[in-house]
mmCIF file of C-alpha atoms and ligand atoms in Angstrom:
data_model
loop_
_atom_site.group_PDB
_atom_site.id
_atom_site.type_symbol
_atom_site.label_atom_id
_atom_site.label_comp_id
_atom_site.label_asym_id
_atom_site.label_seq_id
_atom_site.Cartn_x
_atom_site.Cartn_y
_atom_site.Cartn_z
ATOM 1 C CA UNK F 17 -7.483 32.353 -7.025
ATOM 2 C CA UNK F 18 -4.141 34.145 -7.206
ATOM 3 C CA UNK F 19 -1.890 33.734 -4.181
ATOM 4 C CA UNK F 20 0.647 36.395 -3.301
ATOM 5 C CA UNK F 21 4.198 35.113 -3.707
ATOM 6 C CA UNK F 22 5.811 34.886 -0.312
ATOM 7 C CA UNK F 23 9.560 35.330 -0.384
ATOM 8 C CA UNK F 24 10.492 33.071 2.494
ATOM 9 C CA UNK F 25 12.783 30.348 1.280
ATOM 10 C CA UNK F 26 10.848 27.260 0.253
ATOM 11 C CA UNK F 27 7.852 27.845 2.506
ATOM 12 C CA UNK F 28 4.204 28.534 1.758
ATOM 13 C CA UNK F 29 4.145 27.676 -1.912
ATOM 14 C CA UNK F 30 0.461 26.911 -1.617
ATOM 15 C CA UNK F 31 0.924 23.184 -2.044
ATOM 16 C CA UNK F 32 -0.569 20.649 0.292
ATOM 17 C CA UNK F 33 1.489 18.312 2.428
ATOM 18 C CA UNK F 34 0.267 15.487 0.186
ATOM 19 C CA UNK F 35 1.542 17.248 -2.967
ATOM 20 C CA UNK F 36 4.937 17.767 -1.355
ATOM 21 C CA UNK F 37 5.156 14.154 -0.173
ATOM 22 C CA UNK F 38 4.161 12.850 -3.597
ATOM 23 C CA UNK F 39 6.909 14.957 -5.192
ATOM 24 C CA UNK F 40 9.378 13.751 -2.588
ATOM 25 C CA UNK F 41 8.444 10.115 -3.231
ATOM 26 C CA UNK F 42 8.795 10.599 -6.999
ATOM 27 C CA UNK F 43 12.271 11.995 -6.394
ATOM 28 C CA UNK F 44 13.196 9.069 -4.121
ATOM 29 C CA UNK F 45 11.915 6.602 -6.732
ATOM 30 C CA UNK F 46 13.739 8.253 -9.635
ATOM 31 C CA UNK F 47 16.996 8.372 -7.651
ATOM 32 C CA UNK F 48 16.699 4.796 -6.394
ATOM 33 C CA UNK F 49 16.600 6.041 -2.787
ATOM 34 C CA UNK F 50 13.307 4.473 -1.674
ATOM 35 C CA UNK F 51 10.095 3.024 -3.125
ATOM 36 C CA UNK F 52 7.157 4.704 -1.381
ATOM 37 C CA UNK F 53 3.676 5.293 -2.797
ATOM 38 C CA UNK F 54 0.484 6.918 -1.617
ATOM 39 C CA UNK F 55 -2.354 4.451 -1.372
ATOM 40 C CA UNK F 56 -5.450 5.199 -3.434
ATOM 41 C CA UNK F 57 -8.506 6.468 -1.561
ATOM 42 C CA UNK F 58 -10.815 3.512 -0.943
ATOM 43 C CA UNK F 59 -14.125 3.803 -2.752
ATOM 44 C CA UNK F 60 -17.301 1.717 -2.465
ATOM 45 C CA UNK F 61 -18.576 1.323 -6.007
ATOM 46 C CA UNK F 62 -22.351 0.913 -6.344
ATOM 47 C CA UNK F 63 -23.092 1.428 -10.043
ATOM 48 C CA UNK F 64 -20.904 1.156 -13.140
ATOM 49 C CA UNK F 65 -21.962 1.717 -16.744
ATOM 50 C CA UNK F 66 -20.167 0.001 -19.625
ATOM 51 C CA UNK F 67 -20.747 2.115 -22.708
ATOM 52 C CA UNK F 68 -19.877 0.542 -26.058
ATOM 53 C CA UNK F 69 -16.496 1.545 -27.440
ATOM 54 C CA UNK F 70 -15.482 3.616 -24.425
ATOM 55 C CA UNK F 71 -14.216 3.250 -20.878
ATOM 56 C CA UNK F 72 -16.386 2.029 -18.010
ATOM 57 C CA UNK F 73 -17.976 4.915 -16.092
ATOM 58 C CA UNK F 74 -18.607 4.743 -12.371
ATOM 59 C CA UNK F 75 -22.022 6.373 -11.874
ATOM 60 C CA UNK F 76 -22.473 5.931 -8.147
ATOM 61 C CA UNK F 77 -19.818 5.434 -5.499
ATOM 62 C CA UNK F 78 -19.017 6.510 -1.954
ATOM 63 C CA UNK F 79 -15.869 7.269 0.003
ATOM 64 C CA UNK F 80 -14.933 4.510 2.439
ATOM 65 C CA UNK F 81 -12.837 4.901 5.544
ATOM 66 C CA UNK F 82 -9.276 3.721 4.966
ATOM 67 C CA UNK F 83 -8.236 0.748 7.094
ATOM 68 C CA UNK F 84 -4.553 1.624 7.007
ATOM 69 C CA UNK F 85 -2.299 4.681 6.626
ATOM 70 C CA UNK F 86 -1.725 6.985 3.647
ATOM 71 C CA UNK F 87 1.711 5.887 2.509
ATOM 72 C CA UNK F 88 3.901 2.829 2.578
ATOM 73 C CA UNK F 89 6.914 1.357 0.923
ATOM 74 C CA UNK F 90 10.416 0.034 1.337
ATOM 75 C CA UNK F 91 13.743 1.668 2.168
ATOM 76 C CA UNK F 92 16.960 -0.379 2.409
ATOM 77 C CA UNK F 93 14.910 -3.460 3.227
ATOM 78 C CA UNK F 94 12.858 -1.675 5.902
ATOM 79 C CA UNK F 95 9.107 -1.440 5.605
ATOM 80 C CA UNK F 96 7.910 2.159 5.989
ATOM 81 C CA UNK F 97 4.298 3.001 6.816
ATOM 82 C CA UNK F 98 3.050 6.477 7.593
ATOM 83 C CA UNK F 99 0.228 8.916 7.870
ATOM 84 C CA UNK F 100 0.470 12.581 6.816
ATOM 85 C CA UNK F 101 -1.447 15.100 8.916
ATOM 86 C CA UNK F 102 -1.829 18.857 8.707
ATOM 87 C CA UNK F 103 -3.161 21.098 11.424
ATOM 88 C CA UNK F 104 -4.110 24.778 11.476
ATOM 89 C CA UNK F 105 -3.405 24.791 15.229
ATOM 90 C CA UNK F 106 -0.246 26.593 16.287
ATOM 91 C CA UNK F 107 0.121 25.482 19.906
ATOM 92 C CA UNK F 108 -0.732 21.771 19.753
ATOM 93 C CA UNK F 109 -1.507 18.805 17.518
ATOM 94 C CA UNK F 110 -5.028 17.511 18.247
ATOM 95 C CA UNK F 111 -5.232 13.727 18.485
ATOM 96 C CA UNK F 112 -8.689 13.760 16.893
ATOM 97 C CA UNK F 113 -6.691 13.892 13.640
ATOM 98 C CA UNK F 114 -6.281 10.135 14.072
ATOM 99 C CA UNK F 115 -8.839 7.386 13.713
ATOM 100 C CA UNK F 116 -8.443 4.553 16.193
ATOM 101 C CA UNK F 117 -7.862 2.062 13.344
ATOM 102 C CA UNK F 118 -4.882 4.112 12.091
ATOM 103 C CA UNK F 119 -3.286 3.885 15.529
ATOM 104 C CA UNK F 120 -3.965 0.137 15.634
ATOM 105 C CA UNK F 121 -2.486 -0.262 12.154
ATOM 106 C CA UNK F 122 0.693 1.627 13.082
ATOM 107 C CA UNK F 123 1.007 -0.476 16.229
ATOM 108 C CA UNK F 124 0.619 -3.697 14.215
ATOM 109 C CA UNK F 125 3.257 -2.560 11.722
ATOM 110 C CA UNK F 126 5.665 -1.646 14.537
ATOM 111 C CA UNK F 127 5.151 -5.020 16.236
ATOM 112 C CA UNK F 128 5.898 -6.719 12.923
ATOM 113 C CA UNK F 129 9.242 -4.906 12.663
ATOM 114 C CA UNK F 130 8.213 -2.147 10.267
ATOM 115 C CA UNK F 131 8.799 1.569 10.847
ATOM 116 C CA UNK F 132 5.490 3.359 11.380
ATOM 117 C CA UNK F 133 5.370 7.101 11.882
ATOM 118 C CA UNK F 134 3.431 10.309 11.301
ATOM 119 C CA UNK F 135 4.492 13.358 9.352
ATOM 120 C CA UNK F 136 2.848 16.377 10.979
ATOM 121 C CA UNK F 137 2.644 19.790 9.322
ATOM 122 C CA UNK F 138 1.824 22.907 11.293
ATOM 123 C CA UNK F 139 0.289 24.759 8.364
ATOM 124 C CA UNK F 140 0.453 28.319 9.717
ATOM 125 C CA UNK F 141 4.224 28.218 10.274
ATOM 126 C CA UNK F 142 4.910 25.543 7.630
ATOM 127 C CA UNK F 143 6.868 23.439 10.127
ATOM 128 C CA UNK F 144 7.071 19.711 9.451
ATOM 129 C CA UNK F 145 7.909 17.024 12.014
ATOM 130 C CA UNK F 146 8.307 13.264 11.918
ATOM 131 C CA UNK F 147 7.082 11.454 15.016
ATOM 132 C CA UNK F 148 7.855 7.762 15.296
ATOM 133 C CA UNK F 149 5.070 5.416 16.403
ATOM 134 C CA UNK F 150 6.373 4.685 19.938
ATOM 135 C CA UNK F 151 6.002 8.398 20.814
ATOM 136 C CA UNK F 152 2.535 8.611 19.234
ATOM 137 C CA UNK F 153 1.577 5.554 21.224
ATOM 138 C CA UNK F 154 2.601 7.305 24.442
ATOM 139 C CA UNK F 155 0.424 10.367 23.750
ATOM 140 C CA UNK F 156 -2.513 8.282 22.502
ATOM 141 C CA UNK F 157 -2.358 6.169 25.664
ATOM 142 C CA UNK F 158 -2.196 9.323 27.801
ATOM 143 C CA UNK F 159 -5.457 10.482 26.192
ATOM 144 C CA UNK F 160 -7.094 7.082 26.667
ATOM 145 C CA UNK F 161 -6.111 7.221 30.329
ATOM 146 C CA UNK F 162 -8.010 10.489 30.698
ATOM 147 C CA UNK F 163 -5.200 12.914 29.863
ATOM 148 C CA UNK F 164 -5.105 15.724 27.312
ATOM 149 C CA UNK F 165 -6.546 15.166 23.837
ATOM 150 C CA UNK F 166 -3.610 16.725 22.033
ATOM 151 C CA UNK F 167 0.165 16.778 21.869
ATOM 152 C CA UNK F 168 1.498 20.205 22.822
ATOM 153 C CA UNK F 169 3.767 21.962 20.342
ATOM 154 C CA UNK F 170 6.602 21.705 22.891
ATOM 155 C CA UNK F 171 6.072 17.954 23.127
ATOM 156 C CA UNK F 172 6.100 17.641 19.338
ATOM 157 C CA UNK F 173 9.377 19.581 19.257
ATOM 158 C CA UNK F 174 10.902 17.415 21.987
ATOM 159 C CA UNK F 175 9.630 13.998 20.881
ATOM 160 C CA UNK F 176 9.940 14.174 17.104
ATOM 161 C CA UNK F 177 12.457 15.341 14.519
ATOM 162 C CA UNK F 178 11.920 18.466 12.468
ATOM 163 C CA UNK F 179 12.256 17.948 8.715
ATOM 164 C CA UNK F 180 13.770 21.017 7.036
ATOM 165 C CA UNK F 181 12.054 22.004 3.777
ATOM 166 C CA UNK F 182 14.166 21.746 0.689
ATOM 167 C CA UNK F 183 13.907 22.069 -3.055
ATOM 168 C CA UNK F 184 14.576 18.502 -4.130
ATOM 169 C CA UNK F 185 13.431 16.510 -2.309
ATOM 170 C CA UNK F 186 10.916 18.862 -0.798
ATOM 171 C CA UNK F 187 10.440 16.925 2.494
ATOM 172 C CA UNK F 188 13.518 14.764 3.025
ATOM 173 C CA UNK F 189 12.018 12.419 5.614
ATOM 174 C CA UNK F 190 14.411 9.576 4.753
ATOM 175 C CA UNK F 191 17.152 11.481 6.593
ATOM 176 C CA UNK F 192 15.093 11.192 9.767
ATOM 177 C CA UNK F 193 14.549 7.476 9.100
ATOM 178 C CA UNK F 194 18.343 7.124 8.867
ATOM 179 C CA UNK F 195 18.710 8.708 12.298
ATOM 180 C CA UNK F 196 16.033 6.353 13.705
ATOM 181 C CA UNK F 197 17.802 3.337 12.155
ATOM 182 C CA UNK F 198 21.227 4.356 13.447
ATOM 183 C CA UNK F 199 20.015 4.430 17.065
ATOM 184 C CA UNK Y 14 -26.603 -18.560 -9.606
ATOM 185 C CA UNK Y 15 -26.333 -21.779 -7.624
ATOM 186 C CA UNK Y 16 -23.039 -23.625 -7.911
ATOM 187 C CA UNK Y 17 -22.927 -27.370 -7.464
ATOM 188 C CA UNK Y 18 -20.949 -28.356 -4.356
ATOM 189 C CA UNK Y 19 -17.775 -30.090 -5.425
ATOM 190 C CA UNK Y 20 -16.493 -32.566 -2.877
ATOM 191 C CA UNK Y 21 -12.785 -32.190 -3.486
ATOM 192 C CA UNK Y 22 -11.099 -31.047 -0.310
ATOM 193 C CA UNK Y 23 -10.751 -27.293 -0.176
ATOM 194 C CA UNK Y 24 -10.764 -26.694 -3.908
ATOM 195 C CA UNK Y 25 -13.237 -24.935 -6.195
ATOM 196 C CA UNK Y 26 -15.346 -23.185 -3.610
ATOM 197 C CA UNK Y 27 -16.255 -20.570 -6.182
ATOM 198 C CA UNK Y 28 -14.212 -17.855 -4.522
ATOM 199 C CA UNK Y 29 -11.735 -15.729 -6.390
ATOM 200 C CA UNK Y 30 -8.023 -15.695 -5.674
ATOM 201 C CA UNK Y 31 -8.514 -12.191 -4.283
ATOM 202 C CA UNK Y 32 -11.197 -13.384 -1.825
ATOM 203 C CA UNK Y 33 -8.918 -16.167 -0.630
ATOM 204 C CA UNK Y 34 -5.940 -13.833 -0.227
ATOM 205 C CA UNK Y 35 -8.043 -11.300 1.669
ATOM 206 C CA UNK Y 36 -9.203 -14.036 4.047
ATOM 207 C CA UNK Y 37 -5.618 -15.241 4.427
ATOM 208 C CA UNK Y 38 -4.414 -11.721 5.220
ATOM 209 C CA UNK Y 39 -7.204 -11.228 7.788
ATOM 210 C CA UNK Y 40 -6.091 -14.452 9.439
ATOM 211 C CA UNK Y 41 -2.441 -13.351 9.451
ATOM 212 C CA UNK Y 42 -3.426 -9.979 10.942
ATOM 213 C CA UNK Y 43 -5.641 -11.477 13.659
ATOM 214 C CA UNK Y 44 -2.915 -13.970 14.617
ATOM 215 C CA UNK Y 45 -0.126 -11.377 14.597
ATOM 216 C CA UNK Y 46 1.675 -13.314 11.843
ATOM 217 C CA UNK Y 47 1.947 -10.527 9.228
ATOM 218 C CA UNK Y 48 0.368 -7.181 8.313
ATOM 219 C CA UNK Y 49 -0.590 -7.311 4.625
ATOM 220 C CA UNK Y 50 -3.398 -5.385 2.925
ATOM 221 C CA UNK Y 51 -4.848 -5.167 -0.549
ATOM 222 C CA UNK Y 52 -4.475 -1.719 -2.022
ATOM 223 C CA UNK Y 53 -7.678 0.015 -3.080
ATOM 224 C CA UNK Y 54 -8.371 0.241 -6.817
ATOM 225 C CA UNK Y 55 -7.235 3.651 -8.027
ATOM 226 C CA UNK Y 56 -10.094 5.799 -9.288
ATOM 227 C CA UNK Y 57 -10.089 9.108 -11.155
ATOM 228 C CA UNK Y 58 -12.927 11.110 -9.646
ATOM 229 C CA UNK Y 59 -14.543 13.642 -11.989
ATOM 230 C CA UNK Y 60 -17.762 14.689 -10.258
ATOM 231 C CA UNK Y 61 -18.876 14.537 -6.639
ATOM 232 C CA UNK Y 62 -22.184 15.700 -5.189
ATOM 233 C CA UNK Y 63 -22.492 16.824 -1.577
ATOM 234 C CA UNK Y 64 -26.111 16.386 -0.570
ATOM 235 C CA UNK Y 65 -27.218 18.057 2.658
ATOM 236 C CA UNK Y 66 -27.327 15.748 5.649
ATOM 237 C CA UNK Y 67 -25.903 12.738 3.837
ATOM 238 C CA UNK Y 68 -22.643 11.325 2.549
ATOM 239 C CA UNK Y 69 -20.852 12.680 -0.515
ATOM 240 C CA UNK Y 70 -21.805 10.790 -3.687
ATOM 241 C CA UNK Y 71 -19.350 10.226 -6.515
ATOM 242 C CA UNK Y 72 -21.390 10.736 -9.699
ATOM 243 C CA UNK Y 73 -18.685 10.307 -12.329
ATOM 244 C CA UNK Y 74 -15.396 8.478 -12.009
ATOM 245 C CA UNK Y 75 -13.127 6.201 -14.034
ATOM 246 C CA UNK Y 76 -10.825 3.303 -13.292
ATOM 247 C CA UNK Y 77 -7.150 4.258 -13.417
ATOM 248 C CA UNK Y 78 -4.278 1.898 -14.062
ATOM 249 C CA UNK Y 79 -2.527 0.960 -10.834
ATOM 250 C CA UNK Y 80 1.093 2.086 -10.641
ATOM 251 C CA UNK Y 81 2.106 -0.652 -8.226
ATOM 252 C CA UNK Y 82 1.060 -4.176 -7.245
ATOM 253 C CA UNK Y 83 -2.116 -5.456 -5.561
ATOM 254 C CA UNK Y 84 -0.831 -6.216 -2.081
ATOM 255 C CA UNK Y 85 1.879 -5.122 0.278
ATOM 256 C CA UNK Y 86 2.829 -5.217 3.908
ATOM 257 C CA UNK Y 87 5.359 -6.308 6.480
ATOM 258 C CA UNK Y 88 6.426 -9.687 7.827
ATOM 259 C CA UNK Y 89 9.120 -9.985 10.516
ATOM 260 C CA UNK Y 90 10.574 -6.667 9.397
ATOM 261 C CA UNK Y 91 10.578 -7.640 5.717
ATOM 262 C CA UNK Y 92 8.631 -5.609 3.192
ATOM 263 C CA UNK Y 93 6.367 -7.828 1.084
ATOM 264 C CA UNK Y 94 4.943 -6.672 -2.231
ATOM 265 C CA UNK Y 95 2.991 -8.862 -4.599
ATOM 266 C CA UNK Y 96 0.605 -9.224 -7.461
ATOM 267 C CA UNK Y 97 -2.104 -11.903 -7.638
ATOM 268 C CA UNK Y 98 -2.878 -13.347 -11.058
ATOM 269 C CA UNK Y 99 -5.303 -15.988 -12.250
ATOM 270 C CA UNK Y 100 -5.235 -17.740 -15.579
ATOM 271 C CA UNK Y 101 -7.687 -20.060 -17.304
ATOM 272 C CA UNK Y 102 -4.755 -21.525 -19.260
ATOM 273 C CA UNK Y 103 -3.686 -25.013 -18.239
ATOM 274 C CA UNK Y 104 -0.349 -25.361 -20.006
ATOM 275 C CA UNK Y 105 1.295 -21.965 -19.473
ATOM 276 C CA UNK Y 106 1.064 -18.613 -17.736
ATOM 277 C CA UNK Y 107 0.811 -15.801 -20.339
ATOM 278 C CA UNK Y 108 3.050 -12.829 -19.567
ATOM 279 C CA UNK Y 109 0.446 -10.461 -20.974
ATOM 280 C CA UNK Y 110 -1.094 -10.765 -17.492
ATOM 281 C CA UNK Y 111 1.528 -8.214 -16.435
ATOM 282 C CA UNK Y 112 1.764 -4.548 -17.236
ATOM 283 C CA UNK Y 113 5.285 -3.275 -17.767
ATOM 284 C CA UNK Y 114 4.932 -0.876 -14.802
ATOM 285 C CA UNK Y 115 4.144 -3.798 -12.476
ATOM 286 C CA UNK Y 116 7.382 -5.498 -13.500
ATOM 287 C CA UNK Y 117 9.295 -2.246 -13.004
ATOM 288 C CA UNK Y 118 7.685 -1.789 -9.584
ATOM 289 C CA UNK Y 119 8.608 -5.329 -8.472
ATOM 290 C CA UNK Y 120 12.161 -4.762 -9.704
ATOM 291 C CA UNK Y 121 12.408 -1.476 -7.761
ATOM 292 C CA UNK Y 122 11.110 -3.153 -4.598
ATOM 293 C CA UNK Y 123 13.597 -6.009 -4.991
ATOM 294 C CA UNK Y 124 16.503 -3.597 -5.504
ATOM 295 C CA UNK Y 125 15.442 -1.758 -2.344
ATOM 296 C CA UNK Y 126 15.635 -4.980 -0.327
ATOM 297 C CA UNK Y 127 11.947 -5.862 -0.264
ATOM 298 C CA UNK Y 128 10.501 -9.239 -1.273
ATOM 299 C CA UNK Y 129 8.455 -8.891 -4.470
ATOM 300 C CA UNK Y 130 6.635 -11.861 -5.923
ATOM 301 C CA UNK Y 131 3.595 -13.083 -7.810
ATOM 302 C CA UNK Y 132 0.935 -15.509 -6.667
ATOM 303 C CA UNK Y 133 -0.316 -17.370 -9.726
ATOM 304 C CA UNK Y 134 -3.506 -19.414 -9.745
ATOM 305 C CA UNK Y 135 -4.232 -21.920 -12.483
ATOM 306 C CA UNK Y 136 -8.010 -21.658 -12.191
ATOM 307 C CA UNK Y 137 -8.996 -24.894 -13.944
ATOM 308 C CA UNK Y 138 -6.940 -27.110 -11.638
ATOM 309 C CA UNK Y 139 -7.002 -24.677 -8.683
ATOM 310 C CA UNK Y 140 -3.217 -24.882 -8.330
ATOM 311 C CA UNK Y 141 -1.497 -21.927 -6.697
ATOM 312 C CA UNK Y 142 2.193 -21.029 -7.011
ATOM 313 C CA UNK Y 143 4.425 -18.320 -5.611
ATOM 314 C CA UNK Y 144 7.118 -17.093 -7.979
ATOM 315 C CA UNK Y 145 9.737 -14.748 -6.576
ATOM 316 C CA UNK Y 146 10.664 -11.672 -8.605
ATOM 317 C CA UNK Y 147 14.120 -12.822 -9.782
ATOM 318 C CA UNK Y 148 12.487 -15.733 -11.659
ATOM 319 C CA UNK Y 149 9.770 -13.504 -13.132
ATOM 320 C CA UNK Y 150 12.514 -11.144 -14.250
ATOM 321 C CA UNK Y 151 14.214 -13.986 -16.113
ATOM 322 C CA UNK Y 152 11.075 -14.923 -18.057
ATOM 323 C CA UNK Y 153 10.126 -11.297 -18.743
ATOM 324 C CA UNK Y 154 13.621 -10.641 -20.092
ATOM 325 C CA UNK Y 155 13.392 -13.768 -22.244
ATOM 326 C CA UNK Y 156 10.218 -12.362 -23.811
ATOM 327 C CA UNK Y 157 11.791 -8.936 -24.338
ATOM 328 C CA UNK Y 158 14.715 -10.643 -26.052
ATOM 329 C CA UNK Y 159 12.303 -12.190 -28.543
ATOM 330 C CA UNK Y 160 11.541 -15.428 -26.690
ATOM 331 C CA UNK Y 161 8.208 -16.946 -25.751
ATOM 332 C CA UNK Y 162 5.456 -14.718 -24.370
ATOM 333 C CA UNK Y 163 4.537 -17.078 -21.571
ATOM 334 C CA UNK Y 164 5.987 -19.214 -18.813
ATOM 335 C CA UNK Y 165 5.285 -22.891 -19.466
ATOM 336 C CA UNK Y 166 3.509 -24.845 -16.735
ATOM 337 C CA UNK Y 167 6.662 -26.958 -16.325
ATOM 338 C CA UNK Y 168 8.723 -23.814 -15.791
ATOM 339 C CA UNK Y 169 6.237 -22.535 -13.222
ATOM 340 C CA UNK Y 170 6.473 -25.876 -11.415
ATOM 341 C CA UNK Y 171 10.269 -25.828 -11.501
ATOM 342 C CA UNK Y 172 10.899 -22.148 -10.712
ATOM 343 C CA UNK Y 173 8.267 -21.412 -8.094
ATOM 344 C CA UNK Y 174 6.838 -23.007 -4.959
ATOM 345 C CA UNK Y 175 3.404 -24.551 -4.879
ATOM 346 C CA UNK Y 176 1.199 -23.281 -2.064
ATOM 347 C CA UNK Y 177 -1.081 -26.042 -0.772
ATOM 348 C CA UNK Y 178 -4.668 -24.925 -0.127
ATOM 349 C CA UNK Y 179 -5.823 -25.064 3.447
ATOM 350 C CA UNK Y 180 -8.759 -24.121 5.594
ATOM 351 C CA UNK Y 181 -7.207 -21.410 7.765
ATOM 352 C CA UNK Y 182 -5.260 -19.734 6.346
ATOM 353 C CA UNK Y 183 -6.611 -20.568 2.910
ATOM 354 C CA UNK Y 184 -3.394 -19.720 0.990
ATOM 355 C CA UNK Y 185 -0.488 -19.934 3.415
ATOM 356 C CA UNK Y 186 2.036 -17.999 1.344
ATOM 357 C CA UNK Y 187 4.055 -16.916 4.394
ATOM 358 C CA UNK Y 188 5.430 -20.479 4.591
ATOM 359 C CA UNK Y 189 6.966 -19.979 1.157
ATOM 360 C CA UNK Y 190 8.368 -16.592 2.239
ATOM 361 C CA UNK Y 191 10.005 -18.398 5.174
ATOM 362 C CA UNK Y 192 11.684 -20.788 2.764
ATOM 363 C CA UNK Y 193 12.891 -17.858 0.627
ATOM 364 C CA UNK Y 194 14.258 -16.083 3.719
ATOM 365 C CA UNK Y 195 16.045 -19.174 5.022
ATOM 366 C CA UNK Y 196 18.063 -19.511 1.807
HETATM 367 MG MG1 MG T 202 -3.690 11.687 6.023
HETATM 368 MG MG1 MG T 203 -3.926 -8.620 -9.810
#
């Protein structure tokens, strides 16, 4: 399907957040800035055929739930671990975007001295924010204690850092990590 | 197939190195010692069916070559990144066990301040060693410069640390990381 070209800086190119983060990570790797990779989707393999003289073919497999986050890597000796999430909502970020085990994983990483965070994209306005785990923890706990099941847009704006979109790298999240590290 | 029980301490239980490392990592996670996970095998998915009322089924897919190492995670703020390799050889560890991109990845991680290493198991004697990336780099470079295509058993013994096998954790590699960090 053909998408109309929107003349609005770098926004709305029709790429997913994952595409943009993969490009960003390739740029970081090529420039020696950071080593961050997306983890493969975990698959439960049930049946594999081994044809003669050609590659093994997986004939039956199922998607498994990931036990960790989407991305991890290393930056100046610091372990980075993060989840990328997009929402079509414009007024809040629904916490149902997280699985409990992702929250637990980010908490474990934080306790172990790593930097765990979430990159949130509001798709309609193409705004991207980085929220560090301690803030996510606060809002997750609020929900568990019977409070609202989302983070309001105002709270996202107040409790995370906006990442401006660029050309190269597309989503320069390492700048936000620098500001977290310099605190 | 039934395996005869070998009464030799913890050795030769018929588990793979990967099984033992997964158990070790589960132990570390449960005890709050470290957060290390095996990365899923990367798969190229070609065809997926979406039956009504049941889970999506992958009907055609292929194994892709991994672009990184098998395991990574965080320990006391340090990024850990490693490959697990078994050999049936008794006198040397053949360097053909590595893909070039794995070496490049470990080098990138090391340059970025992470700890990259290889856990090598000599299957016949069930001896397990941890070799840090700088040593692997030396032997890889020697091969590239026209030298031998393997690391002799004596060199492995001299240039890496043996990991004694235990009950829980099975392969206590974090102890070796501690000795690397205290240097
Ligand atoms: Mg995600
Ligand atoms: Mg391996």
